[in-house]
mmCIF file of C-alpha atoms in Angstrom:
data_model
loop_
_atom_site.group_PDB
_atom_site.id
_atom_site.type_symbol
_atom_site.label_atom_id
_atom_site.label_comp_id
_atom_site.label_asym_id
_atom_site.label_seq_id
_atom_site.Cartn_x
_atom_site.Cartn_y
_atom_site.Cartn_z
ATOM 1 C CA UNK A 1 20.827 40.267 -4.372
ATOM 2 C CA UNK A 2 22.181 36.739 -4.737
ATOM 3 C CA UNK A 3 19.426 35.133 -2.619
ATOM 4 C CA UNK A 4 16.943 36.315 -5.207
ATOM 5 C CA UNK A 5 18.805 36.076 -8.494
ATOM 6 C CA UNK A 6 21.232 33.138 -8.146
ATOM 7 C CA UNK A 7 20.200 29.493 -8.382
ATOM 8 C CA UNK A 8 22.131 28.605 -5.229
ATOM 9 C CA UNK A 9 20.567 31.474 -3.294
ATOM 10 C CA UNK A 10 17.060 30.513 -4.334
ATOM 11 C CA UNK A 11 17.595 26.895 -3.333
ATOM 12 C CA UNK A 12 19.032 28.028 -0.008
ATOM 13 C CA UNK A 13 15.926 30.092 0.744
ATOM 14 C CA UNK A 14 13.708 27.182 -0.340
ATOM 15 C CA UNK A 15 15.591 24.829 1.969
ATOM 16 C CA UNK A 16 15.492 27.049 5.057
ATOM 17 C CA UNK A 17 11.822 27.948 4.664
ATOM 18 C CA UNK A 18 10.919 24.328 3.874
ATOM 19 C CA UNK A 19 12.660 22.925 6.972
ATOM 20 C CA UNK A 20 11.016 25.635 9.095
ATOM 21 C CA UNK A 21 7.590 24.615 7.775
ATOM 22 C CA UNK A 22 8.291 20.948 8.541
ATOM 23 C CA UNK A 23 9.120 21.894 12.138
ATOM 24 C CA UNK A 24 5.830 23.795 12.319
ATOM 25 C CA UNK A 25 3.952 20.743 11.008
ATOM 26 C CA UNK A 26 5.491 18.595 13.750
ATOM 27 C CA UNK A 27 4.480 21.163 16.383
ATOM 28 C CA UNK A 28 0.964 21.443 14.926
ATOM 29 C CA UNK A 29 0.653 17.649 14.891
ATOM 30 C CA UNK A 30 1.700 17.358 18.536
ATOM 31 C CA UNK A 31 -0.768 20.086 19.469
ATOM 32 C CA UNK A 32 -3.666 18.524 17.567
ATOM 33 C CA UNK A 33 -3.018 15.054 18.977
ATOM 34 C CA UNK A 34 -3.926 16.556 22.340
ATOM 35 C CA UNK A 35 -7.469 17.098 21.062
ATOM 36 C CA UNK A 36 -7.961 13.352 20.626
ATOM 37 C CA UNK A 37 -7.336 12.653 24.306
ATOM 38 C CA UNK A 38 -8.493 15.806 26.110
ATOM 39 C CA UNK A 39 -10.807 18.564 24.917
ATOM 40 C CA UNK A 40 -9.944 20.725 27.923
ATOM 41 C CA UNK A 41 -6.194 20.422 27.364
ATOM 42 C CA UNK A 42 -6.558 21.264 23.690
ATOM 43 C CA UNK A 43 -8.744 24.285 24.402
ATOM 44 C CA UNK A 44 -6.223 25.418 27.003
ATOM 45 C CA UNK A 45 -3.565 25.412 24.278
ATOM 46 C CA UNK A 46 -5.928 27.259 21.919
ATOM 47 C CA UNK A 47 -6.486 29.881 24.604
ATOM 48 C CA UNK A 48 -2.734 30.264 25.099
ATOM 49 C CA UNK A 49 -2.247 30.622 21.322
ATOM 50 C CA UNK A 50 -5.209 32.942 20.861
ATOM 51 C CA UNK A 51 -5.139 36.652 20.059
ATOM 52 C CA UNK A 52 -1.890 37.312 21.933
ATOM 53 C CA UNK A 53 0.979 39.341 20.535
ATOM 54 C CA UNK A 54 3.312 36.316 20.357
ATOM 55 C CA UNK A 55 0.677 34.178 18.622
ATOM 56 C CA UNK A 56 -0.062 36.942 16.124
ATOM 57 C CA UNK A 57 3.654 37.415 15.475
ATOM 58 C CA UNK A 58 4.084 33.669 14.956
ATOM 59 C CA UNK A 59 1.116 33.621 12.565
ATOM 60 C CA UNK A 60 2.575 36.463 10.500
ATOM 61 C CA UNK A 61 5.932 34.651 10.410
ATOM 62 C CA UNK A 62 4.239 31.423 9.318
ATOM 63 C CA UNK A 63 2.351 33.219 6.561
ATOM 64 C CA UNK A 64 5.592 34.802 5.386
ATOM 65 C CA UNK A 65 7.335 31.402 5.323
ATOM 66 C CA UNK A 66 4.565 29.869 3.221
ATOM 67 C CA UNK A 67 4.522 32.833 0.826
ATOM 68 C CA UNK A 68 8.318 32.927 0.417
ATOM 69 C CA UNK A 69 8.533 29.158 -0.026
ATOM 70 C CA UNK A 70 5.842 29.179 -2.718
ATOM 71 C CA UNK A 71 7.230 32.222 -4.553
ATOM 72 C CA UNK A 72 10.734 30.796 -4.651
ATOM 73 C CA UNK A 73 9.351 27.428 -5.767
ATOM 74 C CA UNK A 74 7.652 29.186 -8.678
ATOM 75 C CA UNK A 75 10.863 31.007 -9.595
ATOM 76 C CA UNK A 76 12.937 27.811 -9.501
ATOM 77 C CA UNK A 77 10.329 25.932 -11.551
ATOM 78 C CA UNK A 78 10.287 28.647 -14.218
ATOM 79 C CA UNK A 79 14.089 28.779 -14.177
ATOM 80 C CA UNK A 80 14.341 25.013 -14.718
ATOM 81 C CA UNK A 81 11.780 25.062 -17.530
ATOM 82 C CA UNK A 82 13.650 27.882 -19.225
ATOM 83 C CA UNK A 83 16.953 26.033 -18.868
ATOM 84 C CA UNK A 84 15.523 22.866 -20.438
ATOM 85 C CA UNK A 85 14.057 24.796 -23.341
ATOM 86 C CA UNK A 86 12.766 22.485 -26.069
ATOM 87 C CA UNK A 87 14.192 19.452 -24.251
ATOM 88 C CA UNK A 88 11.118 19.368 -22.022
ATOM 89 C CA UNK A 89 9.124 18.194 -25.050
ATOM 90 C CA UNK A 90 11.378 15.184 -25.593
ATOM 91 C CA UNK A 91 9.829 11.739 -25.697
ATOM 92 C CA UNK A 92 11.561 10.561 -22.515
ATOM 93 C CA UNK A 93 9.728 12.635 -19.941
ATOM 94 C CA UNK A 94 10.538 10.331 -17.038
ATOM 95 C CA UNK A 95 14.313 10.118 -16.573
ATOM 96 C CA UNK A 96 15.553 7.029 -14.765
ATOM 97 C CA UNK A 97 16.179 7.571 -11.049
ATOM 98 C CA UNK A 98 13.992 10.678 -10.844
ATOM 99 C CA UNK A 99 10.993 10.095 -8.578
ATOM 100 C CA UNK A 100 7.423 11.086 -9.392
ATOM 101 C CA UNK A 101 7.472 13.431 -6.379
ATOM 102 C CA UNK A 102 10.522 15.330 -7.609
ATOM 103 C CA UNK A 103 8.937 15.825 -11.048
ATOM 104 C CA UNK A 104 5.732 17.203 -9.544
ATOM 105 C CA UNK A 105 6.916 19.196 -6.523
ATOM 106 C CA UNK A 106 5.392 22.486 -7.682
ATOM 107 C CA UNK A 107 2.022 20.894 -8.486
ATOM 108 C CA UNK A 108 2.009 19.130 -5.119
ATOM 109 C CA UNK A 109 2.928 22.403 -3.416
ATOM 110 C CA UNK A 110 0.105 24.206 -5.202
ATOM 111 C CA UNK A 111 -2.386 21.554 -4.040
ATOM 112 C CA UNK A 112 -1.083 21.839 -0.486
ATOM 113 C CA UNK A 113 -1.446 25.639 -0.566
ATOM 114 C CA UNK A 114 -5.040 25.367 -1.808
ATOM 115 C CA UNK A 115 -5.990 23.090 1.069
ATOM 116 C CA UNK A 116 -4.026 25.297 3.433
ATOM 117 C CA UNK A 117 -6.323 28.143 2.402
ATOM 118 C CA UNK A 118 -9.342 25.953 3.225
ATOM 119 C CA UNK A 119 -7.839 25.139 6.608
ATOM 120 C CA UNK A 120 -7.255 28.824 7.306
ATOM 121 C CA UNK A 121 -10.871 29.613 6.437
ATOM 122 C CA UNK A 122 -12.304 26.851 8.597
ATOM 123 C CA UNK A 123 -10.156 27.372 11.682
ATOM 124 C CA UNK A 124 -7.952 30.486 11.803
ATOM 125 C CA UNK A 125 -10.569 32.901 10.448
ATOM 126 C CA UNK A 126 -13.148 31.692 12.957
ATOM 127 C CA UNK A 127 -10.737 31.482 15.872
ATOM 128 C CA UNK A 128 -7.756 33.842 16.061
ATOM 129 C CA UNK A 129 -9.055 36.312 13.482
ATOM 130 C CA UNK A 130 -12.459 36.357 15.191
ATOM 131 C CA UNK A 131 -10.757 37.210 18.496
ATOM 132 C CA UNK A 132 -8.656 39.912 16.860
ATOM 133 C CA UNK A 133 -11.808 41.559 15.528
ATOM 134 C CA UNK A 134 -13.390 41.518 18.992
ATOM 135 C CA UNK A 135 -15.789 38.584 18.591
ATOM 136 C CA UNK A 136 -16.461 36.676 21.815
ATOM 137 C CA UNK A 137 -18.593 34.064 20.071
ATOM 138 C CA UNK A 138 -18.891 32.735 16.528
ATOM 139 C CA UNK A 139 -21.634 30.775 14.801
ATOM 140 C CA UNK A 140 -20.833 27.098 14.287
ATOM 141 C CA UNK A 141 -23.513 24.735 13.014
ATOM 142 C CA UNK A 142 -26.239 27.021 14.320
ATOM 143 C CA UNK A 143 -24.661 27.281 17.773
ATOM 144 C CA UNK A 144 -22.677 30.120 19.334
ATOM 145 C CA UNK A 145 -19.246 28.900 20.475
ATOM 146 C CA UNK A 146 -16.140 30.576 21.827
ATOM 147 C CA UNK A 147 -13.337 31.235 19.302
ATOM 148 C CA UNK A 148 -11.049 29.482 21.789
ATOM 149 C CA UNK A 149 -13.124 26.280 21.712
ATOM 150 C CA UNK A 150 -10.900 24.632 19.130
ATOM 151 C CA UNK A 151 -12.185 21.187 20.039
ATOM 152 C CA UNK A 152 -15.709 22.159 18.936
ATOM 153 C CA UNK A 153 -14.369 23.233 15.527
ATOM 154 C CA UNK A 154 -12.528 19.940 15.036
ATOM 155 C CA UNK A 155 -15.597 17.925 16.055
ATOM 156 C CA UNK A 156 -17.808 19.915 13.672
ATOM 157 C CA UNK A 157 -15.639 19.847 10.565
ATOM 158 C CA UNK A 158 -14.365 16.291 10.911
ATOM 159 C CA UNK A 159 -17.896 14.961 11.315
ATOM 160 C CA UNK A 160 -18.468 15.769 7.620
ATOM 161 C CA UNK A 161 -17.376 13.061 5.193
ATOM 162 C CA UNK A 162 -16.506 15.441 2.348
ATOM 163 C CA UNK A 163 -14.191 17.399 4.653
ATOM 164 C CA UNK A 164 -12.527 14.191 5.840
ATOM 165 C CA UNK A 165 -11.934 13.035 2.260
ATOM 166 C CA UNK A 166 -10.456 16.396 1.259
ATOM 167 C CA UNK A 167 -8.144 16.443 4.259
ATOM 168 C CA UNK A 168 -6.957 12.878 3.621
ATOM 169 C CA UNK A 169 -6.166 13.895 0.029
ATOM 170 C CA UNK A 170 -4.257 16.876 1.447
ATOM 171 C CA UNK A 171 -2.210 14.641 3.739
ATOM 172 C CA UNK A 172 -1.377 12.355 0.810
ATOM 173 C CA UNK A 173 -0.122 15.257 -1.313
ATOM 174 C CA UNK A 174 1.843 16.477 1.697
ATOM 175 C CA UNK A 175 3.455 13.053 2.097
ATOM 176 C CA UNK A 176 4.672 12.993 -1.502
ATOM 177 C CA UNK A 177 5.927 16.563 -1.185
ATOM 178 C CA UNK A 178 7.860 15.884 2.021
ATOM 179 C CA UNK A 179 9.434 12.580 0.965
ATOM 180 C CA UNK A 180 11.377 14.504 -1.651
ATOM 181 C CA UNK A 181 11.453 17.964 -0.113
ATOM 182 C CA UNK A 182 13.160 17.171 3.209
ATOM 183 C CA UNK A 183 16.208 15.355 1.873
ATOM 184 C CA UNK A 184 16.436 17.758 -1.060
ATOM 185 C CA UNK A 185 16.566 20.671 1.386
ATOM 186 C CA UNK A 186 19.531 19.187 3.241
ATOM 187 C CA UNK A 187 21.239 18.454 -0.062
ATOM 188 C CA UNK A 188 20.895 22.131 -0.990
ATOM 189 C CA UNK A 189 22.378 23.054 2.386
ATOM 190 C CA UNK A 190 25.544 21.120 1.527
ATOM 191 C CA UNK A 191 24.841 17.649 2.893
ATOM 192 C CA UNK A 192 25.455 16.060 -0.452
ATOM 193 C CA UNK A 193 27.754 13.070 0.032
ATOM 194 C CA UNK A 194 26.294 9.649 -0.709
ATOM 195 C CA UNK A 195 26.234 8.421 2.912
ATOM 196 C CA UNK A 196 24.313 11.406 4.270
ATOM 197 C CA UNK A 197 21.946 11.558 1.324
ATOM 198 C CA UNK A 198 20.880 7.977 2.027
ATOM 199 C CA UNK A 199 20.322 8.873 5.677
ATOM 200 C CA UNK A 200 18.321 12.006 4.885
ATOM 201 C CA UNK A 201 16.190 10.073 2.412
ATOM 202 C CA UNK A 202 15.257 7.699 5.221
ATOM 203 C CA UNK A 203 14.602 10.611 7.572
ATOM 204 C CA UNK A 204 12.394 12.179 4.903
ATOM 205 C CA UNK A 205 10.345 8.998 4.509
ATOM 206 C CA UNK A 206 9.937 8.559 8.258
ATOM 207 C CA UNK A 207 9.090 12.215 8.963
ATOM 208 C CA UNK A 208 6.624 12.418 6.048
ATOM 209 C CA UNK A 209 4.936 9.188 7.140
ATOM 210 C CA UNK A 210 4.673 10.259 10.781
ATOM 211 C CA UNK A 211 3.149 13.598 9.783
ATOM 212 C CA UNK A 212 0.686 12.069 7.311
ATOM 213 C CA UNK A 213 -0.430 9.201 9.559
ATOM 214 C CA UNK A 214 -0.602 11.470 12.606
ATOM 215 C CA UNK A 215 -2.940 13.965 10.977
ATOM 216 C CA UNK A 216 -4.931 11.166 9.320
ATOM 217 C CA UNK A 217 -5.341 9.482 12.722
ATOM 218 C CA UNK A 218 -6.778 12.679 14.192
ATOM 219 C CA UNK A 219 -9.150 13.241 11.269
ATOM 220 C CA UNK A 220 -10.444 9.670 11.097
ATOM 221 C CA UNK A 221 -10.737 9.363 14.892
ATOM 222 C CA UNK A 222 -13.026 12.383 15.127
ATOM 223 C CA UNK A 223 -15.092 11.192 12.166
ATOM 224 C CA UNK A 224 -15.561 7.741 13.729
ATOM 225 C CA UNK A 225 -16.419 9.247 17.107
ATOM 226 C CA UNK A 226 -19.227 11.161 15.415
ATOM 227 C CA UNK A 227 -20.646 7.896 14.001
ATOM 228 C CA UNK A 228 -20.735 6.168 17.392
#
């Protein structure tokens, strides 16, 4: 199957899954911004996206996208290392015009996946998964709360400095990953003339910055609210 064995096919899969994940990040950002301004509105969204068949289906699809994107990234990385052979040990390890992000995309992706696992443990496991297993309340900081009270989870976790620092590090890694990943995805999809590459590079920078600053704003806002 050419999507699995050919270089072009692998890059195509990487591009489609990557763009899909960026769209999810934008949706997730818009949803979480609601929590800053209205706890009730955010919890209403959490209730709508709770243990319903469409939410479960979307969660499975998201998990599949992350898994496929990471697996194909690993395959492409190994393929590139094999193609370079002994050249990867050459003295000039930083070719001119090649950004730091592009040289470390797999490492950045691995870091992002590790923090994604933390995020899943802190929120999804105690919200949607708890509902799916029949729990009507979960323990949070010694208090029983509803799995649909997403605002309470955000307030609790982002009141802890170590969590805030870890999440800010996550957003930074995500920024570096996206500044290269978005325009590279469109290049793999065939948008490879000089004019459009310049445009997509700018789009990548803007989108990555909006996503990073948006999530950082939410995290820092809740931390500061806890201090007041």
